[in-house]
mmCIF file of C-alpha atoms in Angstrom:
data_model
loop_
_atom_site.group_PDB
_atom_site.id
_atom_site.type_symbol
_atom_site.label_atom_id
_atom_site.label_comp_id
_atom_site.label_asym_id
_atom_site.label_seq_id
_atom_site.Cartn_x
_atom_site.Cartn_y
_atom_site.Cartn_z
ATOM 1 C CA GLN A 29 0.000 0.000 0.000
ATOM 2 C CA VAL A 30 1.448 3.334 -1.090
ATOM 3 C CA GLN A 31 1.506 6.117 1.459
ATOM 4 C CA VAL A 32 2.192 9.827 1.006
ATOM 5 C CA GLU A 33 3.589 12.310 3.474
ATOM 6 C CA GLU A 34 3.531 16.107 3.180
ATOM 7 C CA SER A 35 5.908 18.671 4.593
ATOM 8 C CA GLY A 36 6.764 22.327 4.156
ATOM 9 C CA GLY A 37 3.718 24.161 5.452
ATOM 10 C CA GLY A 38 3.966 27.222 7.671
ATOM 11 C CA CYS A 39 2.872 30.785 8.281
ATOM 12 C CA VAL A 40 3.831 33.523 5.846
ATOM 13 C CA PRO A 41 2.671 37.096 5.230
ATOM 14 C CA PRO A 42 0.630 37.995 2.151
ATOM 15 C CA GLY A 43 2.859 38.016 -0.908
ATOM 16 C CA GLY A 44 5.142 35.388 0.578
ATOM 17 C CA ALA A 45 6.126 32.006 -0.848
ATOM 18 C CA LEU A 46 6.289 28.396 0.310
ATOM 19 C CA ILE A 47 7.305 25.075 -1.191
ATOM 20 C CA LEU A 48 5.291 22.042 -0.146
ATOM 21 C CA SER A 49 6.793 18.587 -0.561
ATOM 22 C CA CYS A 50 5.094 15.222 -0.800
ATOM 23 C CA ALA A 51 7.066 12.012 -0.399
ATOM 24 C CA GLN A 52 5.639 8.842 -1.897
ATOM 25 C CA LEU A 53 6.406 5.847 0.302
ATOM 26 C CA GLN A 54 6.369 2.657 -1.720
ATOM 27 C CA PRO A 55 6.507 -0.793 -0.109
ATOM 28 C CA SER A 56 9.777 -2.538 -1.001
ATOM 29 C CA GLY A 57 9.513 -4.671 -4.101
ATOM 30 C CA MET A 58 6.409 -2.893 -5.323
ATOM 31 C CA ARG A 59 6.320 -2.433 -9.081
ATOM 32 C CA LEU A 60 5.808 1.099 -10.304
ATOM 33 C CA SER A 61 2.548 1.702 -12.095
ATOM 34 C CA ARG A 62 0.811 4.584 -13.777
ATOM 35 C CA HIS A 63 -0.412 7.015 -11.178
ATOM 36 C CA THR A 64 -1.362 10.600 -10.496
ATOM 37 C CA MET A 65 -0.536 12.800 -7.554
ATOM 38 C CA ALA A 66 -2.196 16.068 -6.708
ATOM 39 C CA TRP A 67 -2.588 18.797 -4.135
ATOM 40 C CA TYR A 68 -5.917 19.546 -2.490
ATOM 41 C CA PRO A 69 -6.471 22.471 -0.096
ATOM 42 C CA GLN A 70 -9.136 22.104 2.559
ATOM 43 C CA ALA A 71 -10.338 24.964 4.732
ATOM 44 C CA PRO A 72 -13.353 24.928 7.079
ATOM 45 C CA GLY A 73 -16.520 25.967 5.319
ATOM 46 C CA GLU A 74 -14.797 26.405 1.973
ATOM 47 C CA GLN A 75 -15.400 24.559 -1.270
ATOM 48 C CA HIS A 76 -12.085 23.690 -2.839
ATOM 49 C CA LYS A 77 -10.971 21.523 -5.686
ATOM 50 C CA LEU A 78 -7.756 19.976 -6.846
ATOM 51 C CA ILE A 79 -5.362 22.758 -7.613
ATOM 52 C CA ALA A 80 -2.578 20.854 -9.322
ATOM 53 C CA THR A 81 -2.027 17.347 -10.666
ATOM 54 C CA ILE A 82 0.948 15.471 -12.062
ATOM 55 C CA THR A 83 1.135 12.012 -13.562
ATOM 56 C CA SER A 84 3.870 9.409 -13.283
ATOM 57 C CA VAL A 85 5.005 10.322 -16.804
ATOM 58 C CA GLY A 86 5.385 13.958 -15.828
ATOM 59 C CA SER A 87 2.245 15.463 -17.315
ATOM 60 C CA ALA A 88 1.485 18.419 -15.035
ATOM 61 C CA ASN A 89 -1.617 20.556 -14.751
ATOM 62 C CA ASP A 90 -1.530 23.582 -12.456
ATOM 63 C CA GLY A 91 -5.168 24.399 -13.042
ATOM 64 C CA ASP A 92 -6.731 27.834 -13.299
ATOM 65 C CA SER A 93 -7.894 28.457 -9.733
ATOM 66 C CA THR A 94 -4.542 29.735 -8.485
ATOM 67 C CA LYS A 95 -4.072 32.117 -11.436
ATOM 68 C CA GLY A 96 -0.540 30.988 -12.240
ATOM 69 C CA ARG A 97 0.770 31.478 -8.710
ATOM 70 C CA PHE A 98 1.250 27.778 -7.917
ATOM 71 C CA THR A 99 3.361 25.278 -9.853
ATOM 72 C CA ILE A 100 3.482 21.510 -9.368
ATOM 73 C CA SER A 101 6.578 19.493 -10.211
ATOM 74 C CA GLY A 102 7.803 15.955 -9.675
ATOM 75 C CA ASP A 103 11.043 14.106 -9.047
ATOM 76 C CA ASN A 104 10.444 10.527 -10.124
ATOM 77 C CA PRO A 105 13.719 9.018 -8.856
ATOM 78 C CA LYS A 106 12.891 10.363 -5.404
ATOM 79 C CA PHE A 107 9.172 9.557 -5.618
ATOM 80 C CA ALA A 108 8.489 13.164 -4.620
ATOM 81 C CA VAL A 109 6.108 15.883 -5.726
ATOM 82 C CA TYR A 110 6.394 19.572 -4.940
ATOM 83 C CA LEU A 111 4.101 22.590 -4.964
ATOM 84 C CA GLN A 112 5.775 25.959 -5.399
ATOM 85 C CA MET A 113 3.414 28.586 -4.001
ATOM 86 C CA ASN A 114 4.147 32.226 -4.862
ATOM 87 C CA ASN A 115 2.425 35.485 -4.055
ATOM 88 C CA LEU A 116 0.335 33.844 -1.358
ATOM 89 C CA GLU A 117 -2.988 35.407 -0.380
ATOM 90 C CA PRO A 118 -4.952 35.072 2.889
ATOM 91 C CA GLU A 119 -7.551 33.096 0.914
ATOM 92 C CA ASP A 120 -4.910 30.402 0.341
ATOM 93 C CA THR A 121 -4.971 29.533 4.048
ATOM 94 C CA ALA A 122 -5.899 25.863 4.345
ATOM 95 C CA VAL A 123 -4.631 22.407 5.171
ATOM 96 C CA TYR A 124 -2.991 21.154 1.994
ATOM 97 C CA TYR A 125 -3.308 17.445 1.323
ATOM 98 C CA CYS A 126 -1.201 15.431 -1.064
ATOM 99 C CA VAL A 127 -3.289 12.733 -2.723
ATOM 100 C CA TYR A 128 -2.357 9.699 -4.824
ATOM 101 C CA GLY A 129 -4.272 7.370 -7.082
ATOM 102 C CA GLN A 130 -3.537 4.736 -9.682
ATOM 103 C CA GLY A 131 -4.066 5.672 -13.295
ATOM 104 C CA TYR A 132 -4.350 9.110 -14.846
ATOM 105 C CA LEU A 133 -6.902 10.929 -12.728
ATOM 106 C CA ARG A 134 -8.638 14.311 -12.589
ATOM 107 C CA ARG A 135 -11.427 13.948 -10.034
ATOM 108 C CA LEU A 136 -10.712 14.184 -6.315
ATOM 109 C CA ALA A 137 -13.016 11.245 -5.639
ATOM 110 C CA ASP A 138 -10.741 8.944 -7.674
ATOM 111 C CA PHE A 139 -7.696 9.489 -5.467
ATOM 112 C CA THR A 140 -7.466 6.711 -2.886
ATOM 113 C CA VAL A 141 -4.471 7.682 -0.756
ATOM 114 C CA TRP A 142 -4.296 10.868 1.319
ATOM 115 C CA GLY A 143 -1.483 12.285 3.403
ATOM 116 C CA GLN A 144 -1.979 13.751 6.862
ATOM 117 C CA GLY A 145 -1.976 17.305 5.500
ATOM 118 C CA THR A 146 0.211 20.313 6.146
ATOM 119 C CA GLN A 147 -1.101 23.658 7.377
ATOM 120 C CA VAL A 148 -0.506 26.778 5.304
ATOM 121 C CA THR A 149 -1.452 30.067 6.948
ATOM 122 C CA VAL A 150 -1.184 33.387 5.141
ATOM 123 C CA SER A 151 -1.528 36.274 7.545
ATOM 124 C CA SER A 152 0.071 39.594 8.332
#
């Protein structure tokens, strides 16, 4: 069973930047398969959607909701995915979850593995 683990959250002022990391923990001997990883922000009372996805072959989609401020990237040899967050706004405050699923996915409901989340707070 694959697991994912996020890191890199914190508190920054508006206009600041953060890099979130997600490590993919594969059981030893597990064969690599097609998969997608993504970032999902969750804040109380807010409706959010996947903000960035990347497949195991490197096809990345940063989406439109963050208006070009966030960029997803991957490092396959390290089984890691990153989210570069620039020009952060208070509305970006949320727990950011890294999610994983087999196949090439776009819908949040299709991702079967979630990390524990990392808190991002944007405040002056």
